[in-house]
Amino acid sequence: MSALISVKNLTRVFDVSKPWLNRVIERKPKAFLTAVSDVSFEVPENSVYALVGESGSGKSTIGKIIVGLVPPTSGSVEVNGVDLSASKNTADIARVRSDIQMIFQDPYASLNPRWRVRDIIAEPVTVLGGETEGLAERLLEQVGLSAADAHEYPHEFSGGQRQRLCIARALASEPKMIVCDEPTSALDVSVQAQVLNLMSDLREEFGLTYLFISHDLTVVQHVADMIGVLYLGSLVEEAPRDTLFSTPKHPYTRMLFDAAPRMDGFGREVDPPKGEIPDPINPPSGCTFHPRCPLAVDRCRTERPEMRRIGETRVSCHMAE
Amino acid sequence: MNTAVLSVRDLVVEIPTRNGVLRPVDQVSYDIAPGEILGVVGESGAGKSMTGNAVIGLLDPPARITGGEIHVSGQRIDNLPREALRRLRGRKIGMIFQDPLTSLNPLLTVGEQLTETIREHLDVSESEALNRAVAALDEVGIPAARQRIGSYPFEFSGGMRQRVVIALALCAEPELVIADEPTTALDVSVQAQIVALLKRLCRDRGVAVMLVTHDMGVIAEAADRVAVMYAGRLAEIGPVRDVVSHPTHPYTAGLMASTPLASLGHNRLRQIPGAMPRLEALPDGCAFHPRCAYAEDTCRAEPGPSIETCGGRAACWFPLSHDEQEGAA
């Protein structure tokens, strides 16, 4: 399988300094937040790659960089061999852009309330000057709504139906790849099941590739082929789904699995994880997980672990074997 | 059931609107014993938060209680005047809200907020109140509590803030705590910490907890019994093990089956067709019948009768037997 997306040494730093006058008065230096730090991975065609992590782990930033909403500070993202942030060939960029679409978390905020559903869904094609006759109606039926809904405004739909509208819009330009940023976390469980089933049907029908960003391990376990675990901007572990869930190698992945509530965990007494995610503006030295890690040794405090391959797993931990 | 801390009987909450009267909570009855955690689950709009708010007397007008009784340790509270109810809140019933930042006052230190609550409800001196405040923060696991007591809410992280909210709910030693989605805004690892804390406090102090959430995993791990709500009514209530593994009500069964589980892998999730009806357009009879695979004419005419299940109750005409579930699963 060839890689549809290949992310190499991706880093994104945000300047979170106070305004210069405040810095002068308070004698504070500039502050930088490293949201994504040296992340590399590849997404093969027609697969589902999931990024999981807690808040502040950089998962949404990676999604935005891939669709080109945020430029990377260093490193590159190649989609079908085209680097969106560096390429000068406008024809290439236009082609790649229509190959990637995004579905956002909040279906209330991501649909323009003043536009009719037909215009919302057809927009990705309209901007490229394509033919939109009957397009919205066809897509509406594909996502399980009715063609007559094309006249309506978004407020007439429930949360799950709105997320279906977002999926229809994402499909309009016939993309190869859809970046889904927490597509179901605003939805109720029974509606979540409907949307996840729809997404897996569409994947088979159109041969889509998904980059699935989520914090919900049970959802990720259900949908993903390959899973990357992020902690404080770094990829700490990457493995095929079954390998990751049966033999997690990084202590953070293990902690995350232990902490996640389970449907069959009646009265389970968990030993809750120690500590919290550190301040990303001033992250710990060496391996960023070492203050919370039960296995940490002196080496972890000073030296940042490289990504190593162990069997099917890639893991960045000095102690993993 | 004289021993129950909270006893709700046939509670009805109504909202008068221009287009008729809505019933977000309809004929809900349950008890919570001391030291017991009752989980209340349901999808958005099922009336679970509304039930909690009704118990603590925080319904936003025009919503009001129009039927039923609420007893807290034997005392009827739903017909108390405002002032008496205000004194009861915090003293007998503590409340933990979803968003810890909006439920703390940003202009007061956590110490001021804690001592204010303690002195309002307990007859103690200022220094004693401060000592109790430190002890309360200590108990919920805030490190260096005596130094942190002068900090403002914004100086704490999300998980620490929720601990402060829990300390605030517990500082006047209430008998009942209503926790409305206490971990929804938190990360998985912090959520595990908060759930463990709630369970420990409940066990150590014998506080009754009503845990409102939509996360079945949290319920399975924390609750002793679980109540499933649908469109304002109690669909099913019973010991958590029975309700999760052997649901009797078709809605509960659908809810469990649509939760992605480890064993399912890439298979399709079972989905419940349709969506929960709006309050303005509740179907006649059992509110679940348009989405129910087992519905018959009786269901369309009358709401499900309350039937006994193993250790609990369910409101259904055609409850699932265990054999059927084996077949369906």
PDB file of C-alpha atoms in Angstrom, chain A residues 55-180:
ATOM      1  CA  SER A  55      -6.338  17.827  25.681  1.00  0.00           C
ATOM      2  CA  GLY A  56      -3.192  19.720  24.738  1.00  0.00           C
ATOM      3  CA  SER A  57      -1.581  16.725  23.071  1.00  0.00           C
ATOM      4  CA  GLY A  58      -1.551  18.461  19.683  1.00  0.00           C
ATOM      5  CA  LYS A  59      -3.927  16.114  17.882  1.00  0.00           C
ATOM      6  CA  SER A  60      -6.180  18.838  16.461  1.00  0.00           C
ATOM      7  CA  THR A  61      -3.188  20.963  15.443  1.00  0.00           C
ATOM      8  CA  ILE A  62      -1.824  18.061  13.389  1.00  0.00           C
ATOM      9  CA  GLY A  63      -5.221  17.715  11.691  1.00  0.00           C
ATOM     10  CA  LYS A  64      -5.290  21.416  10.862  1.00  0.00           C
ATOM     11  CA  ILE A  65      -1.744  21.344   9.478  1.00  0.00           C
ATOM     12  CA  ILE A  66      -2.611  18.414   7.226  1.00  0.00           C
ATOM     13  CA  VAL A  67      -5.601  20.178   5.657  1.00  0.00           C
ATOM     14  CA  GLY A  68      -3.542  23.364   5.396  1.00  0.00           C
ATOM     15  CA  LEU A  69      -5.425  25.510   7.908  1.00  0.00           C
ATOM     16  CA  VAL A  70      -2.267  26.057   9.973  1.00  0.00           C
ATOM     17  CA  PRO A  71       1.221  26.207   8.449  1.00  0.00           C
ATOM     18  CA  PRO A  72       3.890  24.036  10.102  1.00  0.00           C
ATOM     19  CA  THR A  73       6.918  25.679  11.775  1.00  0.00           C
ATOM     20  CA  SER A  74       9.195  22.981  10.411  1.00  0.00           C
ATOM     21  CA  GLY A  75       8.843  19.571   8.858  1.00  0.00           C
ATOM     22  CA  SER A  76       6.573  18.655   6.001  1.00  0.00           C
ATOM     23  CA  VAL A  77       3.260  17.088   5.121  1.00  0.00           C
ATOM     24  CA  GLU A  78       3.110  15.422   1.747  1.00  0.00           C
ATOM     25  CA  VAL A  79      -0.250  14.521   0.313  1.00  0.00           C
ATOM     26  CA  ASN A  80       0.083  12.303  -2.749  1.00  0.00           C
ATOM     27  CA  GLY A  81       3.661  13.535  -3.012  1.00  0.00           C
ATOM     28  CA  VAL A  82       2.746  17.256  -2.889  1.00  0.00           C
ATOM     29  CA  ASP A  83       3.926  19.372   0.019  1.00  0.00           C
ATOM     30  CA  LEU A  84       1.100  21.842   0.658  1.00  0.00           C
ATOM     31  CA  SER A  85       3.160  24.401   2.574  1.00  0.00           C
ATOM     32  CA  ALA A  86       6.193  24.420   0.276  1.00  0.00           C
ATOM     33  CA  SER A  87       4.906  23.682  -3.221  1.00  0.00           C
ATOM     34  CA  LYS A  88       4.751  26.579  -5.686  1.00  0.00           C
ATOM     35  CA  ASN A  89       2.752  24.723  -8.285  1.00  0.00           C
ATOM     36  CA  THR A  90      -0.787  26.127  -7.901  1.00  0.00           C
ATOM     37  CA  ALA A  91      -2.388  23.409 -10.030  1.00  0.00           C
ATOM     38  CA  ASP A  92      -0.943  20.742  -7.724  1.00  0.00           C
ATOM     39  CA  ILE A  93      -2.131  22.580  -4.642  1.00  0.00           C
ATOM     40  CA  ALA A  94      -5.666  23.010  -5.970  1.00  0.00           C
ATOM     41  CA  ARG A  95      -5.856  19.344  -6.859  1.00  0.00           C
ATOM     42  CA  VAL A  96      -4.599  18.202  -3.456  1.00  0.00           C
ATOM     43  CA  ARG A  97      -6.854  20.596  -1.607  1.00  0.00           C
ATOM     44  CA  SER A  98      -9.957  19.125  -3.160  1.00  0.00           C
ATOM     45  CA  ASP A  99      -8.602  15.669  -2.275  1.00  0.00           C
ATOM     46  CA  ILE A 100      -8.681  16.469   1.448  1.00  0.00           C
ATOM     47  CA  GLN A 101     -11.744  17.529   3.387  1.00  0.00           C
ATOM     48  CA  MET A 102     -12.397  17.982   7.066  1.00  0.00           C
ATOM     49  CA  ILE A 103     -15.246  17.217   9.487  1.00  0.00           C
ATOM     50  CA  PHE A 104     -15.223  19.266  12.648  1.00  0.00           C
ATOM     51  CA  GLN A 105     -16.285  18.449  16.168  1.00  0.00           C
ATOM     52  CA  ASP A 106     -19.140  20.884  16.669  1.00  0.00           C
ATOM     53  CA  PRO A 107     -21.842  20.487  14.005  1.00  0.00           C
ATOM     54  CA  TYR A 108     -23.541  23.616  15.349  1.00  0.00           C
ATOM     55  CA  ALA A 109     -20.566  25.917  14.811  1.00  0.00           C
ATOM     56  CA  SER A 110     -19.374  24.490  11.504  1.00  0.00           C
ATOM     57  CA  LEU A 111     -22.502  25.150   9.406  1.00  0.00           C
ATOM     58  CA  ASN A 112     -23.381  28.683   8.358  1.00  0.00           C
ATOM     59  CA  PRO A 113     -26.853  29.320   9.845  1.00  0.00           C
ATOM     60  CA  ARG A 114     -27.773  31.765   7.068  1.00  0.00           C
ATOM     61  CA  TRP A 115     -27.090  29.428   4.174  1.00  0.00           C
ATOM     62  CA  ARG A 116     -29.422  26.837   2.783  1.00  0.00           C
ATOM     63  CA  VAL A 117     -28.297  23.230   3.033  1.00  0.00           C
ATOM     64  CA  ARG A 118     -27.906  23.018  -0.763  1.00  0.00           C
ATOM     65  CA  ASP A 119     -25.403  25.900  -0.812  1.00  0.00           C
ATOM     66  CA  ILE A 120     -23.501  24.569   2.196  1.00  0.00           C
ATOM     67  CA  ILE A 121     -23.058  21.148   0.681  1.00  0.00           C
ATOM     68  CA  ALA A 122     -22.194  22.337  -2.810  1.00  0.00           C
ATOM     69  CA  GLU A 123     -19.702  24.986  -1.697  1.00  0.00           C
ATOM     70  CA  PRO A 124     -16.499  22.894  -2.010  1.00  0.00           C
ATOM     71  CA  VAL A 125     -17.437  22.303  -5.681  1.00  0.00           C
ATOM     72  CA  THR A 126     -18.724  25.836  -6.332  1.00  0.00           C
ATOM     73  CA  VAL A 127     -15.436  27.459  -5.328  1.00  0.00           C
ATOM     74  CA  LEU A 128     -13.612  25.268  -7.812  1.00  0.00           C
ATOM     75  CA  GLY A 129     -16.123  26.199 -10.512  1.00  0.00           C
ATOM     76  CA  GLY A 130     -17.546  22.696 -10.815  1.00  0.00           C
ATOM     77  CA  GLU A 131     -21.007  21.509 -11.801  1.00  0.00           C
ATOM     78  CA  THR A 132     -23.368  21.461  -8.800  1.00  0.00           C
ATOM     79  CA  GLU A 133     -26.700  20.602 -10.421  1.00  0.00           C
ATOM     80  CA  GLY A 134     -28.398  17.921  -8.287  1.00  0.00           C
ATOM     81  CA  LEU A 135     -25.209  17.359  -6.303  1.00  0.00           C
ATOM     82  CA  ALA A 136     -26.583  18.340  -2.882  1.00  0.00           C
ATOM     83  CA  GLU A 137     -29.700  16.223  -3.360  1.00  0.00           C
ATOM     84  CA  ARG A 138     -27.664  13.160  -4.290  1.00  0.00           C
ATOM     85  CA  LEU A 139     -25.292  13.579  -1.355  1.00  0.00           C
ATOM     86  CA  LEU A 140     -28.139  14.133   1.113  1.00  0.00           C
ATOM     87  CA  GLU A 141     -29.585  10.765   0.173  1.00  0.00           C
ATOM     88  CA  GLN A 142     -26.186   9.130   0.454  1.00  0.00           C
ATOM     89  CA  VAL A 143     -25.814  10.297   4.065  1.00  0.00           C
ATOM     90  CA  GLY A 144     -29.308   9.141   4.991  1.00  0.00           C
ATOM     91  CA  LEU A 145     -31.250  12.407   4.763  1.00  0.00           C
ATOM     92  CA  SER A 146     -33.902  13.300   2.242  1.00  0.00           C
ATOM     93  CA  ALA A 147     -33.303  15.221  -0.989  1.00  0.00           C
ATOM     94  CA  ALA A 148     -36.125  17.594  -0.036  1.00  0.00           C
ATOM     95  CA  ASP A 149     -33.978  18.809   2.874  1.00  0.00           C
ATOM     96  CA  ALA A 150     -31.808  20.823   0.467  1.00  0.00           C
ATOM     97  CA  HIS A 151     -34.186  23.776   0.840  1.00  0.00           C
ATOM     98  CA  GLU A 152     -33.918  23.918   4.626  1.00  0.00           C
ATOM     99  CA  TYR A 153     -31.605  25.867   6.902  1.00  0.00           C
ATOM    100  CA  PRO A 154     -29.244  24.090   9.369  1.00  0.00           C
ATOM    101  CA  HIS A 155     -31.247  25.054  12.470  1.00  0.00           C
ATOM    102  CA  GLU A 156     -34.003  22.683  11.397  1.00  0.00           C
ATOM    103  CA  PHE A 157     -31.745  19.670  11.980  1.00  0.00           C
ATOM    104  CA  SER A 158     -30.719  17.818  15.129  1.00  0.00           C
ATOM    105  CA  GLY A 159     -27.080  17.337  16.161  1.00  0.00           C
ATOM    106  CA  GLY A 160     -26.718  13.957  14.470  1.00  0.00           C
ATOM    107  CA  GLN A 161     -28.384  15.205  11.279  1.00  0.00           C
ATOM    108  CA  ARG A 162     -26.093  18.239  11.217  1.00  0.00           C
ATOM    109  CA  GLN A 163     -23.079  15.977  11.450  1.00  0.00           C
ATOM    110  CA  ARG A 164     -24.510  14.113   8.445  1.00  0.00           C
ATOM    111  CA  LEU A 165     -24.699  17.466   6.598  1.00  0.00           C
ATOM    112  CA  CYS A 166     -21.022  18.048   7.449  1.00  0.00           C
ATOM    113  CA  ILE A 167     -20.178  14.609   6.058  1.00  0.00           C
ATOM    114  CA  ALA A 168     -22.173  15.360   2.880  1.00  0.00           C
ATOM    115  CA  ARG A 169     -20.254  18.625   2.453  1.00  0.00           C
ATOM    116  CA  ALA A 170     -16.966  16.820   2.969  1.00  0.00           C
ATOM    117  CA  LEU A 171     -17.897  14.314   0.257  1.00  0.00           C
ATOM    118  CA  ALA A 172     -18.918  16.948  -2.312  1.00  0.00           C
ATOM    119  CA  SER A 173     -15.521  17.430  -3.924  1.00  0.00           C
ATOM    120  CA  GLU A 174     -14.984  13.645  -4.130  1.00  0.00           C
ATOM    121  CA  PRO A 175     -12.021  13.634  -1.765  1.00  0.00           C
ATOM    122  CA  LYS A 176      -9.630  10.758  -1.193  1.00  0.00           C
ATOM    123  CA  MET A 177      -9.086  11.648   2.427  1.00  0.00           C
ATOM    124  CA  ILE A 178     -11.227  13.092   5.223  1.00  0.00           C
ATOM    125  CA  VAL A 179      -9.733  14.491   8.409  1.00  0.00           C
ATOM    126  CA  CYS A 180     -12.294  13.948  11.184  1.00  0.00           C
TER     127      CYS A 180
END
